[in-house]
Amino acid sequence: FYYHYMSRWPEAFMVAEGPGNNGDGSSEIMGYVLGKAEGEGKLWHGHVSAVTVAPSYRRLGLAKTLMDDFEDLCVNTYDAYFVDLFVRETNRLAQEMYEKFGYSICKS
């Protein structure tokens, strides 16, 4: 599904690159966010499908930066009313992180 997202919503695939390189001229990937726009009418919104930060770059605020950038894209490019994402009910750590970012839990 990554290729589908990248071809349909390329601007919603954001990568944070590290300061060094891997010896081949490429930078180390610190993290990324992948999303899309979907819905109709007042339910038109941005949806985060994946946000990942490499273990060595965690607890530096990178996930918040990636989410902020995605939210800005959703508002300014997609004219979205909100942003949503799914987190497993058992993933309490992620739920707490998203709540700190201002997200609320909505059970369907």
mmCIF file of C-alpha atoms in Angstrom:
data_model
loop_
_atom_site.group_PDB
_atom_site.id
_atom_site.type_symbol
_atom_site.label_atom_id
_atom_site.label_comp_id
_atom_site.label_asym_id
_atom_site.label_seq_id
_atom_site.Cartn_x
_atom_site.Cartn_y
_atom_site.Cartn_z
ATOM 1 C CA PHE A 1 0.000 0.000 0.000
ATOM 2 C CA TYR A 2 2.986 2.335 0.381
ATOM 3 C CA TYR A 3 3.410 2.606 -3.407
ATOM 4 C CA HIS A 4 -0.292 3.351 -3.828
ATOM 5 C CA TYR A 5 -0.106 6.122 -1.237
ATOM 6 C CA MET A 6 3.088 7.554 -2.720
ATOM 7 C CA SER A 7 1.559 7.681 -6.193
ATOM 8 C CA ARG A 8 -1.788 9.116 -5.058
ATOM 9 C CA TRP A 9 -0.690 11.441 -2.221
ATOM 10 C CA PRO A 10 3.072 11.975 -2.689
ATOM 11 C CA GLU A 11 3.075 15.183 -0.654
ATOM 12 C CA ALA A 12 1.721 13.218 2.346
ATOM 13 C CA PHE A 13 4.784 10.971 2.543
ATOM 14 C CA MET A 14 7.337 12.922 4.586
ATOM 15 C CA VAL A 15 10.768 11.674 5.593
ATOM 16 C CA ALA A 16 13.122 13.076 8.237
ATOM 17 C CA GLU A 17 16.721 12.422 7.264
ATOM 18 C CA GLY A 18 19.660 12.223 9.658
ATOM 19 C CA PRO A 19 22.679 14.509 9.513
ATOM 20 C CA GLY A 20 25.177 11.813 8.471
ATOM 21 C CA ASN A 21 25.287 9.434 5.580
ATOM 22 C CA ASN A 22 25.402 5.688 5.113
ATOM 23 C CA GLY A 23 28.699 5.652 3.222
ATOM 24 C CA ASP A 24 26.935 5.562 -0.135
ATOM 25 C CA GLY A 25 25.916 9.212 -0.140
ATOM 26 C CA SER A 26 22.447 8.524 1.264
ATOM 27 C CA SER A 27 21.286 9.914 4.600
ATOM 28 C CA GLU A 28 20.016 7.796 7.443
ATOM 29 C CA ILE A 29 16.233 7.869 7.789
ATOM 30 C CA MET A 30 15.284 9.148 11.239
ATOM 31 C CA GLY A 31 11.536 8.785 10.748
ATOM 32 C CA TYR A 32 8.610 9.222 8.416
ATOM 33 C CA VAL A 33 4.879 9.861 8.242
ATOM 34 C CA LEU A 34 2.583 8.482 5.570
ATOM 35 C CA GLY A 35 -0.996 9.595 5.111
ATOM 36 C CA LYS A 36 -3.810 10.504 2.775
ATOM 37 C CA ALA A 37 -6.961 12.603 2.420
ATOM 38 C CA GLU A 38 -10.384 10.983 2.432
ATOM 39 C CA GLY A 39 -14.061 11.417 3.291
ATOM 40 C CA GLU A 40 -16.873 13.625 2.039
ATOM 41 C CA GLY A 41 -18.299 16.976 3.067
ATOM 42 C CA LYS A 42 -17.702 17.802 6.726
ATOM 43 C CA LEU A 43 -16.023 14.402 7.106
ATOM 44 C CA TRP A 44 -13.250 15.358 4.626
ATOM 45 C CA HIS A 45 -10.051 14.786 6.583
ATOM 46 C CA GLY A 46 -6.449 13.726 6.665
ATOM 47 C CA HIS A 47 -5.661 10.208 7.793
ATOM 48 C CA VAL A 48 -2.291 9.128 9.214
ATOM 49 C CA SER A 49 -1.567 5.577 8.085
ATOM 50 C CA ALA A 50 1.921 5.319 9.574
ATOM 51 C CA VAL A 51 4.285 7.396 11.652
ATOM 52 C CA THR A 52 7.578 5.800 12.587
ATOM 53 C CA VAL A 53 10.714 7.055 14.290
ATOM 54 C CA ALA A 54 13.906 4.978 14.362
ATOM 55 C CA PRO A 55 14.809 3.830 17.901
ATOM 56 C CA SER A 56 17.989 5.937 18.045
ATOM 57 C CA TYR A 57 15.973 9.103 17.309
ATOM 58 C CA ARG A 58 13.067 8.575 19.694
ATOM 59 C CA ARG A 59 12.245 10.929 22.559
ATOM 60 C CA LEU A 60 13.596 13.926 20.627
ATOM 61 C CA GLY A 61 10.235 15.319 19.508
ATOM 62 C CA LEU A 62 10.537 14.003 15.970
ATOM 63 C CA ALA A 63 7.134 12.261 15.989
ATOM 64 C CA LYS A 64 5.526 15.557 17.048
ATOM 65 C CA THR A 65 7.329 17.420 14.261
ATOM 66 C CA LEU A 66 6.237 14.871 11.668
ATOM 67 C CA MET A 67 2.637 14.985 12.908
ATOM 68 C CA ASP A 68 2.637 18.803 12.937
ATOM 69 C CA ASP A 69 3.922 18.853 9.361
ATOM 70 C CA PHE A 70 1.238 16.394 8.277
ATOM 71 C CA GLU A 71 -1.485 18.399 10.028
ATOM 72 C CA ASP A 72 -0.287 21.574 8.278
ATOM 73 C CA LEU A 73 -0.422 19.765 4.937
ATOM 74 C CA CYS A 74 -3.957 18.569 5.655
ATOM 75 C CA VAL A 75 -5.202 22.050 6.506
ATOM 76 C CA ASN A 76 -3.316 24.028 3.856
ATOM 77 C CA THR A 77 -3.333 21.577 0.941
ATOM 78 C CA TYR A 78 -6.308 19.286 1.463
ATOM 79 C CA ASP A 79 -8.568 21.806 3.239
ATOM 80 C CA ALA A 80 -9.284 19.067 5.784
ATOM 81 C CA TYR A 81 -11.581 19.515 8.764
ATOM 82 C CA PHE A 82 -9.597 17.178 11.029
ATOM 83 C CA VAL A 83 -6.886 14.513 11.108
ATOM 84 C CA ASP A 84 -7.410 10.997 12.395
ATOM 85 C CA LEU A 85 -5.412 7.837 12.932
ATOM 86 C CA PHE A 86 -5.907 4.383 14.352
ATOM 87 C CA VAL A 87 -4.010 2.987 17.332
ATOM 88 C CA ARG A 88 -4.447 -0.491 18.738
ATOM 89 C CA GLU A 89 -6.375 -0.514 21.981
ATOM 90 C CA THR A 90 -3.472 -2.377 23.607
ATOM 91 C CA ASN A 91 -0.889 0.245 22.528
ATOM 92 C CA ARG A 92 -1.250 2.494 25.543
ATOM 93 C CA LEU A 93 2.138 4.162 25.018
ATOM 94 C CA ALA A 94 1.131 5.411 21.550
ATOM 95 C CA GLN A 95 -2.282 6.520 22.836
ATOM 96 C CA GLU A 96 -0.616 8.609 25.539
ATOM 97 C CA MET A 97 1.762 10.157 23.002
ATOM 98 C CA TYR A 98 -1.087 11.162 20.671
ATOM 99 C CA GLU A 99 -3.097 12.554 23.576
ATOM 100 C CA LYS A 100 -0.086 14.774 24.415
ATOM 101 C CA PHE A 101 -0.218 15.955 20.791
ATOM 102 C CA GLY A 102 -3.848 17.018 21.311
ATOM 103 C CA TYR A 103 -5.641 14.011 19.841
ATOM 104 C CA SER A 104 -8.617 12.491 21.600
ATOM 105 C CA ILE A 105 -9.772 8.899 21.753
ATOM 106 C CA CYS A 106 -12.856 8.139 19.733
ATOM 107 C CA LYS A 107 -14.151 4.605 19.910
ATOM 108 C CA SER A 108 -16.367 3.395 17.094
#
